[in-house]
């Protein structure tokens, strides 16, 4: 296809986008107010169509370009694009089991400290690698574990810490990183909900040995599906790349031959010397790559990331101001010394409130205001984890309260002030009528 023909076609795609995306009047109680969602414009649609026109259906030039740009944006030396945030977590944790890490490698039975409240795929990789999750409670208000709680959980069997920044609110990551250094532990930051968050003026995702990001449509940037593992430790980055790419020892891109200069002049394991390096496997691995279709959308979304973050912060602040002083509700608080890039607005119904969370959520849902729970709540009570190896530090009192009484509403950039004010008015009306 000639460049002129492509340009004409893409211009038609942009026009089509505007036809399909005409503004819809907000009607309170009728128009859905979603808790999360992707914000996509004509350039996003054009980016996807252009990649499709060029039949870039596997990982290729756009994927490498995105990895480089995203690593720069998050101030890490290396980024590896994968097919989901869940895969990113699996890769990050699995990388710590590599034989290349010698005495520091994680082995079955080693302990990994994590939060008792969160998303399942922060914990599942621990169990999938034969390791033992050690659950610590979280604080109400910030919904993150404190550095003190993590310190109290460290034993000689502890080898790593893997914790998410809850709904964009940073945990005390500088203090936790210092703990990790002091005890020679690895730190994985699950940054899937927190792209652009700051702690002590520094981006989250830059404190740990590895960090993970998700590009599911609910998150700060959308690729449809997708994720990323980032690190400034070149050995860890190389292990992640190998495990993502089937476990291959060779680092040549698909379609490249002998860029490693070792293709027929290398020996590993008990293979004969000169065995094709493209088919030597030094790790247990998977094919977890994303495609250039996804990367092309990611490159378009990355240009708008700063605006997305600004909108999320403004929407959260509007809800926080509008709900200040409402009786019976515990409102969220930013972790001290942090500037979150918010994913949602958390609310806990106080135990002594004259109404329950379920009643409030049912009321909001009846008004087309979408609500979500704080993911899995107390994960030790989830059927998938009840009979799995684990250790609990403390009584998880707050995790149990969150399981019963906590929910969140949206702050994503497509929400208008009119929508947010309707959420505020609806919550205030419900509390007034039930007091």
Tab-separated table of C-alpha atoms in Angstrom:
chain	number	residue	atom	x	y	z
A	1	UNK	CA	0.000	0.000	0.000
A	2	UNK	CA	1.374	3.400	-0.983
A	3	UNK	CA	1.929	6.064	1.662
A	4	UNK	CA	-0.693	8.271	0.007
A	5	UNK	CA	-3.316	5.525	0.044
A	6	UNK	CA	-2.561	4.736	3.674
A	7	UNK	CA	-2.820	8.411	4.658
A	8	UNK	CA	-6.209	8.717	2.951
A	9	UNK	CA	-7.491	5.573	4.634
A	10	UNK	CA	-6.300	6.671	8.076
A	11	UNK	CA	-7.984	10.045	7.604
A	12	UNK	CA	-11.229	8.165	6.954
A	13	UNK	CA	-10.607	6.165	10.133
A	14	UNK	CA	-10.345	9.401	12.115
A	15	UNK	CA	-13.601	10.665	10.603
A	16	UNK	CA	-15.245	7.350	11.409
A	17	UNK	CA	-14.082	7.701	15.010
A	18	UNK	CA	-15.794	11.082	15.340
A	19	UNK	CA	-19.007	9.670	13.868
A	20	UNK	CA	-18.966	6.833	16.395
A	21	UNK	CA	-17.920	9.015	19.338
A	22	UNK	CA	-20.395	11.876	19.285
A	23	UNK	CA	-20.893	13.353	22.781
A	24	UNK	CA	-23.798	11.828	24.727
A	25	UNK	CA	-25.775	13.969	27.142
A	26	UNK	CA	-25.436	12.831	30.745
A	27	UNK	CA	-28.807	11.860	32.210
A	28	UNK	CA	-28.610	11.247	35.985
A	29	UNK	CA	-29.731	7.754	36.900
A	30	UNK	CA	-29.827	6.669	33.259
A	31	UNK	CA	-26.326	7.221	31.886
A	32	UNK	CA	-23.917	4.669	33.409
A	33	UNK	CA	-21.055	6.046	35.506
A	34	UNK	CA	-18.466	3.320	35.171
A	35	UNK	CA	-15.821	2.833	37.867
A	36	UNK	CA	-13.106	2.415	35.228
A	37	UNK	CA	-12.520	2.350	31.511
A	38	UNK	CA	-10.232	3.231	28.637
A	39	UNK	CA	-10.160	6.720	27.145
A	40	UNK	CA	-9.518	6.313	23.419
A	41	UNK	CA	-9.417	8.981	20.719
A	42	UNK	CA	-9.083	9.112	16.938
A	43	UNK	CA	-5.300	8.773	17.090
A	44	UNK	CA	-5.621	5.566	19.100
A	45	UNK	CA	-8.008	4.113	16.521
A	46	UNK	CA	-5.723	5.202	13.681
A	47	UNK	CA	-2.680	3.668	15.398
A	48	UNK	CA	-4.419	0.297	15.669
A	49	UNK	CA	-5.614	0.388	12.059
A	50	UNK	CA	-2.185	1.392	10.735
A	51	UNK	CA	-0.543	-1.558	12.509
A	52	UNK	CA	-3.224	-3.846	11.079
A	53	UNK	CA	-2.725	-2.460	7.568
A	54	UNK	CA	0.970	-3.286	7.820
A	55	UNK	CA	0.086	-6.740	9.208
A	56	UNK	CA	2.330	-6.211	12.234
A	57	UNK	CA	0.634	-9.076	14.054
A	58	UNK	CA	3.563	-10.262	16.202
A	59	UNK	CA	6.008	-8.448	18.466
A	60	UNK	CA	8.224	-6.264	16.322
A	61	UNK	CA	9.338	-2.708	15.706
A	62	UNK	CA	6.460	-1.053	17.582
A	63	UNK	CA	6.988	-3.313	20.585
A	64	UNK	CA	10.670	-2.423	20.792
A	65	UNK	CA	9.899	1.268	20.315
A	66	UNK	CA	7.319	1.152	23.100
A	67	UNK	CA	9.675	-0.667	25.470
A	68	UNK	CA	12.320	1.985	24.978
A	69	UNK	CA	9.893	4.906	25.391
A	70	UNK	CA	8.170	3.419	28.436
A	71	UNK	CA	11.468	2.633	30.157
A	72	UNK	CA	12.478	6.270	29.727
A	73	UNK	CA	9.104	7.477	31.020
A	74	UNK	CA	9.366	5.338	34.159
A	75	UNK	CA	13.099	6.007	34.568
A	76	UNK	CA	14.183	2.363	34.307
A	77	UNK	CA	16.961	0.973	32.108
A	78	UNK	CA	14.931	-1.881	30.631
A	79	UNK	CA	11.266	-2.602	29.930
A	80	UNK	CA	9.842	-5.837	28.555
A	81	UNK	CA	6.362	-5.780	27.077
A	82	UNK	CA	4.128	-8.760	27.874
A	83	UNK	CA	0.561	-9.830	27.216
A	84	UNK	CA	-0.922	-8.782	30.582
A	85	UNK	CA	-0.173	-7.324	33.991
A	86	UNK	CA	-0.729	-10.784	35.444
A	87	UNK	CA	1.986	-12.171	33.168
A	88	UNK	CA	4.210	-9.294	34.252
A	89	UNK	CA	3.811	-10.339	37.894
A	90	UNK	CA	4.445	-13.986	37.038
A	91	UNK	CA	7.625	-13.079	35.157
A	92	UNK	CA	8.918	-10.695	37.810
A	93	UNK	CA	8.568	-13.215	40.619
A	94	UNK	CA	9.729	-16.175	38.531
A	95	UNK	CA	12.861	-14.268	37.509
A	96	UNK	CA	13.973	-14.372	41.132
A	97	UNK	CA	14.158	-18.190	40.951
A	98	UNK	CA	16.750	-18.151	38.141
A	99	UNK	CA	19.927	-20.206	38.642
A	100	UNK	CA	21.845	-17.174	37.364
A	101	UNK	CA	21.192	-15.533	40.744
A	102	UNK	CA	23.185	-18.311	42.446
A	103	UNK	CA	22.880	-18.121	46.250
A	104	UNK	CA	20.300	-15.318	46.087
A	105	UNK	CA	17.820	-17.272	43.970
A	106	UNK	CA	14.461	-18.035	45.532
A	107	UNK	CA	13.843	-21.718	46.191
A	108	UNK	CA	10.696	-23.675	47.087
A	109	UNK	CA	9.696	-22.995	50.675
A	110	UNK	CA	11.219	-19.512	50.805
A	111	UNK	CA	8.910	-16.775	52.076
A	112	UNK	CA	7.676	-13.690	50.228
A	113	UNK	CA	5.955	-10.917	52.193
A	114	UNK	CA	2.823	-9.487	50.607
A	115	UNK	CA	-0.351	-7.605	51.529
A	116	UNK	CA	-3.367	-9.525	52.810
A	117	UNK	CA	-5.662	-7.306	50.708
A	118	UNK	CA	-5.285	-6.927	46.976
A	119	UNK	CA	-5.482	-8.504	43.566
A	120	UNK	CA	-4.904	-12.227	43.250
A	121	UNK	CA	-2.109	-12.091	40.700
A	122	UNK	CA	0.203	-10.370	43.152
A	123	UNK	CA	-0.012	-13.545	45.248
A	124	UNK	CA	-0.563	-16.377	42.758
A	125	UNK	CA	2.980	-16.205	41.290
A	126	UNK	CA	4.383	-16.761	44.778
A	127	UNK	CA	2.458	-20.011	45.121
A	128	UNK	CA	3.037	-21.042	41.512
A	129	UNK	CA	6.779	-20.976	42.198
A	130	UNK	CA	6.483	-23.149	45.303
A	131	UNK	CA	7.091	-20.197	47.635
A	132	UNK	CA	5.171	-19.215	50.765
A	133	UNK	CA	3.213	-15.936	50.894
A	134	UNK	CA	3.437	-14.140	54.223
A	135	UNK	CA	0.387	-11.924	54.662
A	136	UNK	CA	0.500	-8.639	56.544
A	137	UNK	CA	-2.456	-6.397	57.338
A	138	UNK	CA	-3.066	-2.997	55.769
A	139	UNK	CA	-3.941	0.363	57.274
A	140	UNK	CA	-7.404	1.814	56.880
A	141	UNK	CA	-7.317	5.081	54.965
A	142	UNK	CA	-4.230	4.311	52.885
A	143	UNK	CA	-5.120	0.607	52.415
A	144	UNK	CA	-1.426	-0.291	52.301
A	145	UNK	CA	0.760	-2.222	54.753
A	146	UNK	CA	3.219	-0.082	56.697
A	147	UNK	CA	6.970	-0.561	56.662
A	148	UNK	CA	6.730	-1.445	60.364
A	149	UNK	CA	4.263	-4.244	59.631
A	150	UNK	CA	6.553	-5.600	56.924
A	151	UNK	CA	9.586	-5.399	59.204
A	152	UNK	CA	7.743	-7.425	61.839
A	153	UNK	CA	7.119	-10.190	59.285
A	154	UNK	CA	10.778	-10.715	58.293
A	155	UNK	CA	12.362	-13.997	59.362
A	156	UNK	CA	15.463	-15.892	58.187
A	157	UNK	CA	13.229	-17.607	55.596
A	158	UNK	CA	12.163	-14.296	54.046
A	159	UNK	CA	13.725	-13.752	50.623
A	160	UNK	CA	11.523	-11.149	48.907
A	161	UNK	CA	8.754	-8.580	49.274
A	162	UNK	CA	6.044	-8.237	46.609
A	163	UNK	CA	3.404	-5.580	47.239
A	164	UNK	CA	1.105	-3.411	45.121
A	165	UNK	CA	0.550	0.316	45.485
A	166	UNK	CA	-3.158	0.112	46.335
A	167	UNK	CA	-5.391	1.913	43.829
A	168	UNK	CA	-2.511	4.231	42.980
A	169	UNK	CA	-1.721	5.139	46.588
A	170	UNK	CA	1.974	4.398	47.268
A	171	UNK	CA	2.949	2.230	50.198
A	172	UNK	CA	5.942	3.457	52.229
A	173	UNK	CA	8.173	2.301	49.421
A	174	UNK	CA	11.358	4.147	50.359
A	175	UNK	CA	11.287	2.638	53.842
A	176	UNK	CA	10.404	-0.796	52.474
A	177	UNK	CA	13.250	-0.584	49.960
A	178	UNK	CA	15.613	0.268	52.822
A	179	UNK	CA	14.342	-2.801	54.712
A	180	UNK	CA	14.958	-4.935	51.648
A	181	UNK	CA	18.525	-3.648	51.376
A	182	UNK	CA	19.164	-4.178	55.070
A	183	UNK	CA	18.007	-7.804	54.980
A	184	UNK	CA	19.274	-8.643	51.473
A	185	UNK	CA	15.757	-9.142	50.120
A	186	UNK	CA	14.397	-8.613	46.639
A	187	UNK	CA	11.620	-6.024	46.248
A	188	UNK	CA	8.982	-6.241	43.511
A	189	UNK	CA	6.696	-3.228	43.145
A	190	UNK	CA	3.324	-4.104	41.640
A	191	UNK	CA	2.769	-0.708	40.013
A	192	UNK	CA	-0.202	-1.797	37.902
A	193	UNK	CA	-2.594	0.725	39.505
A	194	UNK	CA	-0.068	3.469	40.135
A	195	UNK	CA	1.679	4.643	36.962
A	196	UNK	CA	2.744	8.230	37.631
A	197	UNK	CA	2.447	8.070	41.435
A	198	UNK	CA	5.210	9.733	43.451
A	199	UNK	CA	6.745	8.984	46.839
A	200	UNK	CA	9.195	11.528	48.224
A	201	UNK	CA	8.986	13.143	44.780
A	202	UNK	CA	10.209	9.952	43.077
A	203	UNK	CA	8.188	7.738	40.752
A	204	UNK	CA	6.841	4.537	42.207
A	205	UNK	CA	8.285	1.631	40.310
A	206	UNK	CA	11.818	3.004	40.674
A	207	UNK	CA	12.519	1.759	44.206
A	208	UNK	CA	12.387	-1.996	43.707
A	209	UNK	CA	14.513	-4.530	41.868
A	210	UNK	CA	11.605	-5.139	39.493
A	211	UNK	CA	8.336	-3.354	38.806
A	212	UNK	CA	5.214	-4.403	36.956
A	213	UNK	CA	2.561	-2.475	35.028
A	214	UNK	CA	-0.782	-3.420	33.454
A	215	UNK	CA	-2.333	-1.994	30.286
A	216	UNK	CA	-5.753	-3.578	30.744
A	217	UNK	CA	-8.444	-1.021	29.738
A	218	UNK	CA	-9.210	-0.143	33.358
A	219	UNK	CA	-5.669	1.100	33.971
A	220	UNK	CA	-3.883	4.366	33.349
A	221	UNK	CA	-2.993	3.400	29.773
A	222	UNK	CA	-4.867	0.916	27.613
A	223	UNK	CA	-3.634	-1.651	25.119
A	224	UNK	CA	-6.729	-3.850	25.397
A	225	UNK	CA	-4.549	-6.461	27.039
A	226	UNK	CA	-0.912	-5.984	27.940
A	227	UNK	CA	1.627	-5.429	30.659
A	228	UNK	CA	5.280	-4.654	31.278
A	229	UNK	CA	8.171	-5.676	33.533
A	230	UNK	CA	10.769	-2.988	34.198
A	231	UNK	CA	14.148	-3.038	35.929
A	232	UNK	CA	17.451	-1.221	36.080
A	233	UNK	CA	19.211	-4.460	37.039
A	234	UNK	CA	20.495	-5.760	33.715
A	235	UNK	CA	20.822	-9.361	34.891
A	236	UNK	CA	17.222	-9.431	36.121
A	237	UNK	CA	16.073	-7.801	32.892
A	238	UNK	CA	17.877	-10.452	30.864
A	239	UNK	CA	16.253	-13.228	32.919
A	240	UNK	CA	12.816	-11.665	32.392
A	241	UNK	CA	13.434	-11.500	28.641
A	242	UNK	CA	14.506	-15.144	28.524
A	243	UNK	CA	11.513	-16.387	30.515
A	244	UNK	CA	9.109	-14.262	28.461
A	245	UNK	CA	10.558	-15.659	25.218
A	246	UNK	CA	10.071	-19.418	25.837
A	247	UNK	CA	13.088	-19.579	28.197
A	248	UNK	CA	15.500	-19.185	25.290
A	249	UNK	CA	19.112	-18.410	26.029
A	250	UNK	CA	19.466	-16.486	22.751
A	251	UNK	CA	18.531	-12.812	22.793
A	252	UNK	CA	18.091	-12.360	19.036
A	253	UNK	CA	14.677	-10.993	18.095
A	254	UNK	CA	12.352	-13.305	16.128
A	255	UNK	CA	13.408	-13.111	12.490
A	256	UNK	CA	16.994	-12.177	13.393
A	257	UNK	CA	19.813	-14.654	12.835
A	258	UNK	CA	23.130	-14.654	14.692
A	259	UNK	CA	22.937	-11.145	16.116
A	260	UNK	CA	24.241	-12.770	19.310
A	261	UNK	CA	27.271	-14.023	17.304
A	262	UNK	CA	26.852	-17.386	19.031
A	263	UNK	CA	24.295	-19.172	16.921
A	264	UNK	CA	26.504	-22.103	15.884
A	265	UNK	CA	29.426	-21.528	18.241
A	266	UNK	CA	28.140	-22.101	21.749
A	267	UNK	CA	27.634	-24.902	24.245
A	268	UNK	CA	25.335	-25.176	27.267
A	269	UNK	CA	24.127	-28.104	29.339
A	270	UNK	CA	24.955	-31.437	27.779
A	271	UNK	CA	24.084	-30.305	24.259
A	272	UNK	CA	26.745	-30.735	21.569
A	273	UNK	CA	28.939	-27.739	20.818
A	274	UNK	CA	27.427	-25.630	18.053
A	275	UNK	CA	23.833	-26.607	18.717
A	276	UNK	CA	21.661	-23.815	17.260
A	277	UNK	CA	21.586	-21.103	19.952
A	278	UNK	CA	18.049	-20.137	18.899
A	279	UNK	CA	16.950	-23.468	20.358
A	280	UNK	CA	18.954	-23.564	23.566
A	281	UNK	CA	16.772	-23.002	26.648
A	282	UNK	CA	18.384	-21.811	29.869
A	283	UNK	CA	15.177	-21.132	31.837
A	284	UNK	CA	11.749	-22.593	32.278
A	285	UNK	CA	9.720	-20.134	30.266
A	286	UNK	CA	6.638	-19.233	28.301
A	287	UNK	CA	5.658	-17.170	25.276
A	288	UNK	CA	4.215	-14.109	27.013
A	289	UNK	CA	4.969	-11.476	24.381
A	290	UNK	CA	2.458	-8.868	23.257
A	291	UNK	CA	1.888	-7.846	19.628
A	292	UNK	CA	2.690	-4.746	17.613
A	293	UNK	CA	-1.038	-4.021	17.451
A	294	UNK	CA	-1.033	-3.583	21.215
A	295	UNK	CA	2.274	-1.705	21.224
A	296	UNK	CA	1.034	0.721	18.560
A	297	UNK	CA	-1.944	1.570	20.740
A	298	UNK	CA	0.383	1.881	23.731
A	299	UNK	CA	2.596	4.383	21.923
A	300	UNK	CA	-0.453	6.503	21.156
A	301	UNK	CA	-1.714	6.268	24.736
A	302	UNK	CA	1.701	7.129	26.176
A	303	UNK	CA	1.502	10.584	24.592
A	304	UNK	CA	-1.588	11.286	26.700
A	305	UNK	CA	-0.429	9.759	29.976
A	306	UNK	CA	0.312	13.047	31.746
A	307	UNK	CA	-3.183	14.313	30.964
A	308	UNK	CA	-4.732	11.076	32.190
A	309	UNK	CA	-2.845	11.341	35.488
A	310	UNK	CA	-3.857	14.982	35.966
A	311	UNK	CA	-7.532	14.124	35.356
A	312	UNK	CA	-7.446	11.221	37.806
A	313	UNK	CA	-5.978	13.426	40.532
A	314	UNK	CA	-8.536	16.169	39.899
A	315	UNK	CA	-11.456	13.723	39.941
A	316	UNK	CA	-10.266	12.110	43.179
A	317	UNK	CA	-9.868	15.534	44.805
A	318	UNK	CA	-13.405	16.547	43.763
A	319	UNK	CA	-14.876	13.417	45.349
A	320	UNK	CA	-12.764	13.844	48.482
A	321	UNK	CA	-13.860	17.460	48.971
A	322	UNK	CA	-17.492	16.695	48.160
A	323	UNK	CA	-17.757	13.829	50.644
A	324	UNK	CA	-15.812	15.440	53.480
A	325	UNK	CA	-17.689	15.164	56.765
A	326	UNK	CA	-20.292	12.626	55.642
A	327	UNK	CA	-21.065	10.599	58.799
A	328	UNK	CA	-20.503	6.871	58.822
A	329	UNK	CA	-17.908	6.875	56.033
A	330	UNK	CA	-14.134	6.504	56.277
A	331	UNK	CA	-12.652	8.409	53.348
A	332	UNK	CA	-9.290	7.584	51.735
A	333	UNK	CA	-6.055	9.370	52.536
A	334	UNK	CA	-2.876	9.696	50.508
A	335	UNK	CA	0.100	8.042	52.180
A	336	UNK	CA	2.198	10.792	53.827
A	337	UNK	CA	4.893	12.225	51.506
A	338	UNK	CA	3.150	10.798	48.446
A	339	UNK	CA	1.379	12.200	45.403
A	340	UNK	CA	-0.785	9.376	44.075
A	341	UNK	CA	-1.877	8.833	40.509
A	342	UNK	CA	-5.244	7.519	41.622
A	343	UNK	CA	-6.969	4.455	40.193
A	344	UNK	CA	-10.173	4.737	42.238
A	345	UNK	CA	-11.803	6.364	45.264
A	346	UNK	CA	-12.071	4.010	48.251
A	347	UNK	CA	-14.813	4.277	50.871
A	348	UNK	CA	-15.241	2.181	54.020
A	349	UNK	CA	-18.544	2.117	55.865
A	350	UNK	CA	-17.779	2.467	59.577
A	351	UNK	CA	-18.740	-0.480	61.811
A	352	UNK	CA	-21.024	1.764	63.875
A	353	UNK	CA	-22.789	3.324	60.866
A	354	UNK	CA	-26.591	2.867	60.789
A	355	UNK	CA	-26.330	1.281	57.344
A	356	UNK	CA	-24.193	-1.364	55.671
A	357	UNK	CA	-21.937	-1.261	52.663
A	358	UNK	CA	-24.225	-3.564	50.674
A	359	UNK	CA	-27.167	-1.185	51.149
A	360	UNK	CA	-25.152	1.815	49.974
A	361	UNK	CA	-23.718	-0.038	46.992
A	362	UNK	CA	-27.146	-1.345	45.990
A	363	UNK	CA	-28.462	2.214	46.099
A	364	UNK	CA	-25.607	3.525	43.958
A	365	UNK	CA	-25.932	0.697	41.460
A	366	UNK	CA	-29.661	1.422	41.166
A	367	UNK	CA	-28.641	4.894	40.023
A	368	UNK	CA	-26.220	3.462	37.421
A	369	UNK	CA	-23.208	4.403	39.552
A	370	UNK	CA	-20.767	1.530	39.239
A	371	UNK	CA	-19.042	0.246	42.373
A	372	UNK	CA	-16.243	-2.260	42.912
A	373	UNK	CA	-14.853	-4.093	45.950
A	374	UNK	CA	-11.228	-3.743	46.996
A	375	UNK	CA	-10.434	-6.680	44.723
A	376	UNK	CA	-10.166	-9.952	46.661
A	377	UNK	CA	-10.563	-8.427	50.119
A	378	UNK	CA	-8.808	-10.587	52.694
A	379	UNK	CA	-7.086	-12.996	50.316
A	380	UNK	CA	-6.585	-15.632	53.004
A	381	UNK	CA	-10.370	-16.129	52.933
A	382	UNK	CA	-10.541	-16.674	49.170
A	383	UNK	CA	-11.350	-20.276	48.178
A	384	UNK	CA	-8.313	-20.466	45.899
A	385	UNK	CA	-5.946	-19.706	48.791
A	386	UNK	CA	-7.567	-21.204	51.891
A	387	UNK	CA	-5.677	-24.498	51.700
A	388	UNK	CA	-2.468	-23.133	50.163
A	389	UNK	CA	0.765	-22.765	52.171
A	390	UNK	CA	0.976	-19.388	53.872
A	391	UNK	CA	1.880	-17.552	57.048
A	392	UNK	CA	-0.135	-14.738	58.636
A	393	UNK	CA	1.391	-11.951	60.717
A	394	UNK	CA	-1.112	-10.366	63.105
A	395	UNK	CA	-4.880	-10.799	63.141
A	396	UNK	CA	-5.708	-9.167	59.779
A	397	UNK	CA	-8.427	-7.164	61.508
A	398	UNK	CA	-8.443	-4.400	58.918
A	399	UNK	CA	-8.403	-6.891	56.053
A	400	UNK	CA	-11.562	-8.470	57.488
A	401	UNK	CA	-13.267	-5.093	57.847
A	402	UNK	CA	-12.352	-4.199	54.264
A	403	UNK	CA	-13.828	-7.494	53.072
A	404	UNK	CA	-17.151	-6.550	54.673
A	405	UNK	CA	-17.309	-2.781	54.408
A	406	UNK	CA	-15.102	-1.303	51.659
A	407	UNK	CA	-15.833	-0.374	48.046
A	408	UNK	CA	-14.669	2.131	45.482
A	409	UNK	CA	-16.044	4.368	42.769
A	410	UNK	CA	-14.319	5.654	39.674
A	411	UNK	CA	-12.005	8.568	39.008
A	412	UNK	CA	-10.927	7.693	35.451
A	413	UNK	CA	-10.502	10.548	32.953
A	414	UNK	CA	-13.788	10.100	31.036
A	415	UNK	CA	-15.833	11.056	34.113
A	416	UNK	CA	-17.155	14.617	34.008
A	417	UNK	CA	-17.699	17.014	36.898
A	418	UNK	CA	-21.448	16.553	36.388
A	419	UNK	CA	-21.065	12.803	36.866
A	420	UNK	CA	-18.840	13.177	39.916
A	421	UNK	CA	-21.234	15.676	41.507
A	422	UNK	CA	-24.073	13.201	40.962
A	423	UNK	CA	-22.040	10.499	42.748
A	424	UNK	CA	-21.425	12.895	45.643
A	425	UNK	CA	-25.078	13.949	45.837
A	426	UNK	CA	-26.265	10.334	45.695
A	427	UNK	CA	-24.000	9.224	48.552
A	428	UNK	CA	-25.002	12.222	50.659
A	429	UNK	CA	-28.693	11.555	49.976
A	430	UNK	CA	-28.405	7.921	50.985
A	431	UNK	CA	-26.541	8.698	54.222
A	432	UNK	CA	-29.003	11.460	55.121
A	433	UNK	CA	-31.991	9.164	54.588
A	434	UNK	CA	-30.432	6.358	56.644
A	435	UNK	CA	-29.190	8.401	59.611
